[in-house]
Amino acid sequence: MRISILKVALPILAVIGVFMLPWTVTVVLAALSALYFPPTALFIGVLAEILYYPGTGLPTAALTGLIITLVALGVRWFAKNRILPA
Amino acid sequence: MSRPSFRRRRAVRSGLLSGSLPYVVLGAAVLAVFLGLRLLAPGALISFVSPLWQLGTAATSALDGGSDETLAAENAALAARNAELAAQVADLTNLLGTRTEPIPGIVASVMARPPVAPYDTLAIDQGREAGISKDDLVSGPGGTPIGEITDVDQYTARVTLYSTRGSVQSGWAGENRVPVELSGLGSGAFDATAARGTGLVAGDTVYLVQRGALPIGTVIAVDEDPSAPKATLYVRPYVNPFSITWVTVTPAP
């Protein structure tokens, strides 16, 4: 039950964080929510780019989101196949 | 009795994102709407999200507000300082007259700033309606230049700070106005490069070349590598973008 609440609350908090919380907190929230649903981190990163990208330089927020998403997918794949292979 | 099977089980019963397709599509649709707004009507996007930013600013202010006693003491100190400055202005007016024309400016409140924004950008609550247009100059308290307008809508605008990583500006440093190249480091910080042996030291003022020489910060350290033709200056800006609450926008020259 608690995990279900977290599954819903973490992505919502991460989205709110893009608008209201320091970006470091938002990264942590996005990483945690990505463990339940990996594309969340990419979504948050791209949303941050759309809102704040200044027009020059590397889109670091989207790249960070992509990396977190890939790592989360890897963790989930590892957990499903090697730790919980039922 | 059934014989044990050593056949390899299917590793993945279903895809890692099975059953999540509707959420992925929904997320992509939301991003597409936001991206479309950013590309086609950047100001409209700011208008759309500004209530959330204002809510965040209000919440931060409420948390950082402090007690009534602290605010009263701060108010008294500011009133005293205000009286002192008013006396100084009166003295200078008597001395110089009132020939100086005030620079027209539009005061705007800051809705979003670092560290909420991962880049050095600000969202402000004045736009085209107030006379702001793209490339207008933005200054902080004390008239310190901090950036330029990069997106503008009817009621809001986005400011890109000079300290944005990758931004390069021309400047001067020290009493002799040594030319330097100011590079943004993010989070309001700069470094600058100047020719070696120019005599720049920590404590020198750094100016931005903009309507004359406008001070933006002080040198806190000078790094001179004997094998390098240029010296690196580390600059502490006068305006902290993390706590800026209002800015003044002036038309581009």
CSV table of C-alpha atoms in Angstrom, one decimal:
chain,number,residue,atom,x,y,z
A,1,MET,CA,0.0,0.0,0.0
A,2,ARG,CA,2.8,2.4,0.9
A,3,ILE,CA,4.6,1.5,-2.2
A,4,SER,CA,1.5,2.4,-4.3
A,5,ILE,CA,1.3,5.7,-2.6
A,6,LEU,CA,5.0,6.4,-3.3
A,7,LYS,CA,4.5,5.3,-7.0
A,8,VAL,CA,1.9,8.1,-7.4
A,9,ALA,CA,3.4,10.7,-5.0
A,10,LEU,CA,7.0,10.7,-6.1
A,11,PRO,CA,6.3,11.7,-9.8
A,12,ILE,CA,3.8,14.3,-8.7
A,13,LEU,CA,6.4,15.8,-6.3
A,14,ALA,CA,9.1,15.7,-8.9
A,15,VAL,CA,6.8,17.6,-11.4
A,16,ILE,CA,6.0,20.2,-8.7
A,17,GLY,CA,9.7,20.4,-7.9
A,18,VAL,CA,10.5,21.6,-11.4
A,19,PHE,CA,8.5,24.7,-10.6
A,20,MET,CA,9.1,25.2,-6.9
A,21,LEU,CA,12.0,23.2,-5.4
A,22,PRO,CA,15.8,23.5,-5.9
A,23,TRP,CA,16.9,21.5,-8.9
A,24,THR,CA,19.0,19.2,-6.8
A,25,VAL,CA,15.9,18.1,-4.8
A,26,THR,CA,14.1,17.6,-8.1
A,27,VAL,CA,16.8,15.4,-9.4
A,28,VAL,CA,16.6,13.2,-6.3
A,29,LEU,CA,12.8,13.0,-6.6
A,30,ALA,CA,13.0,12.2,-10.3
A,31,ALA,CA,15.6,9.4,-9.6
A,32,LEU,CA,13.4,7.9,-6.9
A,33,SER,CA,10.3,8.0,-9.1
A,34,ALA,CA,12.3,6.5,-12.0
A,35,LEU,CA,12.8,3.4,-9.9
A,36,TYR,CA,9.0,2.8,-10.2
A,37,PHE,CA,8.5,4.2,-13.7
A,38,PRO,CA,11.8,5.0,-15.5
A,39,PRO,CA,10.5,7.5,-18.2
A,40,THR,CA,9.6,9.9,-15.4
A,41,ALA,CA,13.2,11.1,-15.1
A,42,LEU,CA,13.4,11.8,-18.8
A,43,PHE,CA,10.0,13.6,-18.6
A,44,ILE,CA,11.2,15.8,-15.8
A,45,GLY,CA,14.5,16.6,-17.5
A,46,VAL,CA,12.8,17.6,-20.8
A,47,LEU,CA,10.2,19.7,-18.9
A,48,ALA,CA,13.0,21.5,-17.1
A,49,GLU,CA,14.7,22.2,-20.5
A,50,ILE,CA,11.4,23.5,-21.9
A,51,LEU,CA,11.0,25.9,-19.0
A,52,TYR,CA,14.5,27.1,-18.3
A,53,TYR,CA,16.9,26.3,-21.2
A,54,PRO,CA,18.7,29.5,-22.0
A,55,GLY,CA,19.3,28.8,-25.7
A,56,THR,CA,23.0,28.0,-25.6
A,57,GLY,CA,25.1,25.2,-24.1
A,58,LEU,CA,24.4,21.6,-23.4
A,59,PRO,CA,20.9,20.6,-22.4
A,60,THR,CA,22.1,19.1,-19.1
A,61,ALA,CA,18.7,18.7,-17.5
A,62,ALA,CA,17.4,16.5,-20.3
A,63,LEU,CA,20.7,14.6,-20.5
A,64,THR,CA,20.6,13.9,-16.8
A,65,GLY,CA,17.0,12.7,-17.1
A,66,LEU,CA,18.0,10.4,-19.9
A,67,ILE,CA,20.9,8.9,-17.9
A,68,ILE,CA,18.7,8.4,-14.9
A,69,THR,CA,16.1,6.7,-17.0
A,70,LEU,CA,18.7,4.4,-18.6
A,71,VAL,CA,20.1,3.5,-15.1
A,72,ALA,CA,16.7,2.9,-13.7
A,73,LEU,CA,15.8,0.6,-16.7
A,74,GLY,CA,19.0,-1.3,-16.0
A,75,VAL,CA,18.3,-1.6,-12.3
A,76,ARG,CA,14.8,-2.9,-13.1
A,77,TRP,CA,16.1,-5.3,-15.7
A,78,PHE,CA,18.7,-6.6,-13.3
A,79,ALA,CA,16.1,-7.0,-10.5
A,80,LYS,CA,13.6,-8.9,-12.7
A,81,ASN,CA,16.1,-11.3,-14.2
A,82,ARG,CA,18.8,-11.8,-11.6
A,83,ILE,CA,17.2,-11.1,-8.2
A,84,LEU,CA,13.5,-12.0,-8.7
A,85,PRO,CA,13.5,-14.4,-11.6
A,86,ALA,CA,10.1,-16.0,-10.7
B,1,MET,CA,6.0,-37.8,-9.9
B,2,SER,CA,7.0,-35.3,-12.5
B,3,ARG,CA,10.6,-35.0,-13.6
B,4,PRO,CA,12.4,-31.8,-12.8
B,5,SER,CA,12.8,-29.5,-15.7
B,6,PHE,CA,16.1,-27.7,-16.3
B,7,ARG,CA,14.8,-25.7,-19.2
B,8,ARG,CA,15.6,-22.0,-18.9
B,9,ARG,CA,12.7,-20.0,-17.8
B,10,ARG,CA,11.7,-17.0,-19.8
B,11,ALA,CA,13.8,-14.2,-18.4
B,12,VAL,CA,11.3,-11.5,-18.8
B,13,ARG,CA,7.7,-12.2,-18.5
B,14,SER,CA,6.8,-9.0,-20.1
B,15,GLY,CA,8.5,-5.8,-21.2
B,16,LEU,CA,9.9,-3.5,-18.5
B,17,LEU,CA,7.3,-0.9,-19.3
B,18,SER,CA,4.4,-3.2,-20.1
B,19,GLY,CA,1.1,-1.8,-19.3
B,20,SER,CA,2.6,1.7,-19.1
B,21,LEU,CA,2.1,2.7,-22.7
B,22,PRO,CA,-0.8,5.1,-21.9
B,23,TYR,CA,1.3,6.9,-19.3
B,24,VAL,CA,4.2,7.2,-21.7
B,25,VAL,CA,1.9,8.5,-24.4
B,26,LEU,CA,0.3,11.0,-22.0
B,27,GLY,CA,3.7,12.2,-20.8
B,28,ALA,CA,4.9,12.6,-24.4
B,29,ALA,CA,1.7,14.6,-25.2
B,30,VAL,CA,2.2,16.9,-22.2
B,31,LEU,CA,5.9,17.5,-23.2
B,32,ALA,CA,4.8,18.1,-26.9
B,33,VAL,CA,2.3,20.8,-25.7
B,34,PHE,CA,5.0,22.5,-23.5
B,35,LEU,CA,7.6,22.2,-26.3
B,36,GLY,CA,5.2,23.7,-28.8
B,37,LEU,CA,4.5,26.6,-26.5
B,38,ARG,CA,8.2,27.1,-25.9
B,39,LEU,CA,9.0,27.2,-29.6
B,40,LEU,CA,5.9,29.0,-31.0
B,41,ALA,CA,4.8,31.2,-28.1
B,42,PRO,CA,7.5,31.2,-25.4
B,43,GLY,CA,5.9,34.0,-23.4
B,44,ALA,CA,2.6,32.1,-23.3
B,45,LEU,CA,4.4,29.2,-21.7
B,46,ILE,CA,5.6,31.5,-18.9
B,47,SER,CA,2.1,32.9,-18.5
B,48,PHE,CA,0.8,29.4,-18.2
B,49,VAL,CA,3.2,28.3,-15.5
B,50,SER,CA,3.7,31.6,-13.7
B,51,PRO,CA,1.0,30.8,-11.0
B,52,LEU,CA,3.1,27.8,-10.0
B,53,TRP,CA,6.2,29.9,-9.8
B,54,GLN,CA,4.4,32.6,-7.8
B,55,LEU,CA,3.1,29.9,-5.4
B,56,GLY,CA,6.7,28.6,-4.9
B,57,THR,CA,8.0,32.1,-4.3
B,58,ALA,CA,5.3,32.8,-1.8
B,59,ALA,CA,6.0,29.5,0.0
B,60,THR,CA,9.7,30.3,0.1
B,61,SER,CA,9.0,33.8,1.5
B,62,ALA,CA,6.7,32.3,4.1
B,63,LEU,CA,9.4,29.9,5.2
B,64,ASP,CA,12.2,32.4,5.2
B,65,GLY,CA,10.1,35.2,6.7
B,66,GLY,CA,11.4,35.1,10.2
B,67,SER,CA,9.7,36.3,13.3
B,68,ASP,CA,7.9,39.6,13.8
B,69,GLU,CA,10.6,40.9,16.1
B,70,THR,CA,13.3,40.2,13.5
B,71,LEU,CA,11.2,41.9,10.8
B,72,ALA,CA,10.6,44.9,13.1
B,73,ALA,CA,14.3,45.3,13.8
B,74,GLU,CA,15.1,44.9,10.1
B,75,ASN,CA,12.5,47.5,9.3
B,76,ALA,CA,13.9,50.0,11.9
B,77,ALA,CA,17.5,49.5,10.5
B,78,LEU,CA,16.3,50.0,7.0
B,79,ALA,CA,14.4,53.2,7.9
B,80,ALA,CA,17.5,54.6,9.5
B,81,ARG,CA,19.6,53.7,6.5
B,82,ASN,CA,17.0,55.3,4.3
B,83,ALA,CA,17.1,58.6,6.2
B,84,GLU,CA,20.9,58.6,5.9
B,85,LEU,CA,20.8,58.0,2.1
B,86,ALA,CA,18.1,60.6,1.7
B,87,ALA,CA,20.4,63.1,3.5
B,88,GLN,CA,23.2,62.2,1.2
B,89,VAL,CA,21.0,62.6,-1.9
B,90,ALA,CA,20.0,66.0,-0.7
B,91,ASP,CA,23.6,67.0,-0.2
B,92,LEU,CA,24.6,65.8,-3.7
B,93,THR,CA,21.6,67.5,-5.2
B,94,ASN,CA,22.6,70.8,-3.6
B,95,LEU,CA,26.1,70.3,-4.9
B,96,LEU,CA,25.4,69.1,-8.4
B,97,GLY,CA,21.9,70.4,-9.2
B,98,THR,CA,19.2,68.2,-10.7
B,99,ARG,CA,20.4,68.0,-14.3
B,100,THR,CA,20.9,64.3,-14.3
B,101,GLU,CA,18.1,62.6,-16.3
B,102,PRO,CA,16.9,59.4,-14.6
B,103,ILE,CA,17.2,56.3,-16.9
B,104,PRO,CA,13.7,55.0,-17.7
B,105,GLY,CA,13.2,51.6,-16.2
B,106,ILE,CA,10.5,49.1,-15.6
B,107,VAL,CA,10.6,47.4,-12.2
B,108,ALA,CA,9.6,43.7,-12.3
B,109,SER,CA,9.2,41.0,-9.7
B,110,VAL,CA,11.1,37.8,-10.1
B,111,MET,CA,8.9,34.7,-10.2
B,112,ALA,CA,11.5,32.0,-10.8
B,113,ARG,CA,15.2,32.0,-10.2
B,114,PRO,CA,18.1,29.7,-9.5
B,115,PRO,CA,18.2,27.2,-7.8
B,116,VAL,CA,14.7,26.2,-8.9
B,117,ALA,CA,15.9,26.9,-12.5
B,118,PRO,CA,18.8,24.6,-13.3
B,119,TYR,CA,20.3,27.3,-15.5
B,120,ASP,CA,20.9,31.0,-14.8
B,121,THR,CA,17.5,32.2,-16.0
B,122,LEU,CA,14.8,34.4,-14.3
B,123,ALA,CA,11.1,34.6,-15.0
B,124,ILE,CA,9.7,38.1,-14.3
B,125,ASP,CA,6.2,39.4,-14.0
B,126,GLN,CA,6.3,42.2,-16.6
B,127,GLY,CA,6.1,41.9,-20.3
B,128,ARG,CA,5.3,43.6,-23.6
B,129,GLU,CA,2.3,45.3,-21.9
B,130,ALA,CA,4.8,47.2,-19.7
B,131,GLY,CA,7.1,48.1,-22.6
B,132,ILE,CA,9.6,45.3,-22.3
B,133,SER,CA,11.0,43.9,-25.5
B,134,LYS,CA,13.6,41.2,-26.5
B,135,ASP,CA,17.3,42.1,-25.8
B,136,ASP,CA,16.4,44.8,-23.2
B,137,LEU,CA,18.9,45.1,-20.4
B,138,VAL,CA,18.1,43.8,-16.9
B,139,SER,CA,19.7,45.1,-13.8
B,140,GLY,CA,19.5,44.2,-10.2
B,141,PRO,CA,19.4,46.3,-7.0
B,142,GLY,CA,21.8,49.2,-7.3
B,143,GLY,CA,21.7,49.2,-11.1
B,144,THR,CA,24.1,46.3,-11.4
B,145,PRO,CA,23.7,44.7,-14.8
B,146,ILE,CA,22.7,41.1,-14.6
B,147,GLY,CA,21.3,39.9,-17.9
B,148,GLU,CA,19.1,40.4,-20.9
B,149,ILE,CA,15.5,39.6,-21.9
B,150,THR,CA,15.5,36.6,-24.2
B,151,ASP,CA,11.7,35.8,-24.3
B,152,VAL,CA,8.9,38.2,-23.8
B,153,ASP,CA,5.1,37.8,-23.7
B,154,GLN,CA,2.3,40.3,-23.0
B,155,TYR,CA,2.6,40.1,-19.2
B,156,THR,CA,5.8,38.1,-18.5
B,157,ALA,CA,9.4,37.7,-19.7
B,158,ARG,CA,12.4,35.4,-19.3
B,159,VAL,CA,15.8,36.8,-18.4
B,160,THR,CA,19.1,35.1,-19.3
B,161,LEU,CA,21.8,36.1,-16.8
B,162,TYR,CA,25.3,37.0,-18.0
B,163,SER,CA,26.5,34.4,-15.5
B,164,THR,CA,24.9,31.6,-17.6
B,165,ARG,CA,27.5,28.9,-18.3
B,166,GLY,CA,28.8,29.6,-21.8
B,167,SER,CA,28.0,33.3,-21.9
B,168,VAL,CA,31.0,35.5,-22.7
B,169,GLN,CA,30.9,39.3,-22.2
B,170,SER,CA,33.5,42.1,-22.6
B,171,GLY,CA,34.5,43.9,-19.4
B,172,TRP,CA,37.2,45.9,-17.6
B,173,ALA,CA,38.9,45.3,-14.3
B,174,GLY,CA,40.8,47.4,-11.9
B,175,GLU,CA,41.4,51.2,-11.7
B,176,ASN,CA,43.2,51.1,-15.0
B,177,ARG,CA,40.3,49.5,-16.8
B,178,VAL,CA,42.2,46.5,-18.0
B,179,PRO,CA,40.2,44.7,-20.8
B,180,VAL,CA,39.0,41.3,-19.7
B,181,GLU,CA,36.8,38.6,-21.1
B,182,LEU,CA,34.1,37.6,-18.6
B,183,SER,CA,32.8,34.0,-18.8
B,184,GLY,CA,29.7,32.8,-17.0
B,185,LEU,CA,30.2,29.9,-14.7
B,186,GLY,CA,26.6,29.4,-13.6
B,187,SER,CA,25.0,30.2,-10.2
B,188,GLY,CA,25.8,33.9,-10.6
B,189,ALA,CA,29.6,33.4,-10.7
B,190,PHE,CA,32.1,34.6,-13.3
B,191,ASP,CA,35.7,34.1,-14.2
B,192,ALA,CA,37.6,36.4,-16.4
B,193,THR,CA,40.8,36.2,-18.5
B,194,ALA,CA,43.2,39.1,-18.9
B,195,ALA,CA,46.8,39.5,-20.2
B,196,ARG,CA,49.4,38.5,-17.6
B,197,GLY,CA,51.3,41.1,-15.7
B,198,THR,CA,48.6,43.7,-15.8
B,199,GLY,CA,48.8,44.2,-12.0
B,200,LEU,CA,45.3,43.1,-11.3
B,201,VAL,CA,44.8,42.0,-7.7
B,202,ALA,CA,42.1,40.6,-5.4
B,203,GLY,CA,39.7,43.4,-4.5
B,204,ASP,CA,39.7,45.1,-7.8
B,205,THR,CA,36.4,46.0,-9.3
B,206,VAL,CA,35.1,44.3,-12.4
B,207,TYR,CA,33.0,46.3,-14.9
B,208,LEU,CA,30.8,45.3,-17.7
B,209,VAL,CA,31.1,47.3,-20.9
B,210,GLN,CA,27.5,48.5,-21.2
B,211,ARG,CA,26.5,52.2,-21.3
B,212,GLY,CA,29.8,53.0,-19.9
B,213,ALA,CA,31.5,50.9,-17.2
B,214,LEU,CA,29.0,49.4,-14.8
B,215,PRO,CA,30.5,47.5,-11.8
B,216,ILE,CA,29.3,43.9,-11.5
B,217,GLY,CA,31.6,42.4,-8.9
B,218,THR,CA,35.0,42.2,-7.4
B,219,VAL,CA,38.0,40.0,-8.0
B,220,ILE,CA,38.5,37.5,-5.2
B,221,ALA,CA,41.5,35.7,-6.6
B,222,VAL,CA,44.0,35.9,-9.5
B,223,ASP,CA,45.5,32.8,-10.9
B,224,GLU,CA,48.7,33.5,-12.8
B,225,ASP,CA,50.4,30.4,-14.3
B,226,PRO,CA,53.9,31.3,-15.4
B,227,SER,CA,53.6,29.1,-18.5
B,228,ALA,CA,50.3,30.6,-19.6
B,229,PRO,CA,50.0,33.9,-21.5
B,230,LYS,CA,46.8,34.9,-19.7
B,231,ALA,CA,45.8,35.2,-16.1
B,232,THR,CA,42.5,34.0,-14.8
B,233,LEU,CA,40.5,36.2,-12.4
B,234,TYR,CA,37.7,34.8,-10.2
B,235,VAL,CA,34.9,37.2,-9.7
B,236,ARG,CA,32.4,37.5,-6.9
B,237,PRO,CA,29.3,39.2,-8.3
B,238,TYR,CA,27.4,42.0,-6.4
B,239,VAL,CA,24.0,40.4,-7.1
B,240,ASN,CA,23.2,37.0,-5.9
B,241,PRO,CA,20.7,35.4,-8.3
B,242,PHE,CA,19.6,33.0,-5.6
B,243,SER,CA,17.9,35.7,-3.5
B,244,ILE,CA,17.0,38.3,-6.1
B,245,THR,CA,13.4,39.4,-5.7
B,246,TRP,CA,13.0,42.3,-8.2
B,247,VAL,CA,14.9,43.6,-11.2
B,248,THR,CA,14.8,46.8,-13.4
B,249,VAL,CA,14.5,46.4,-17.2
B,250,THR,CA,15.8,49.2,-19.4
B,251,PRO,CA,15.5,49.4,-23.2
B,252,ALA,CA,18.5,48.2,-25.2
B,253,PRO,CA,20.7,51.0,-26.5
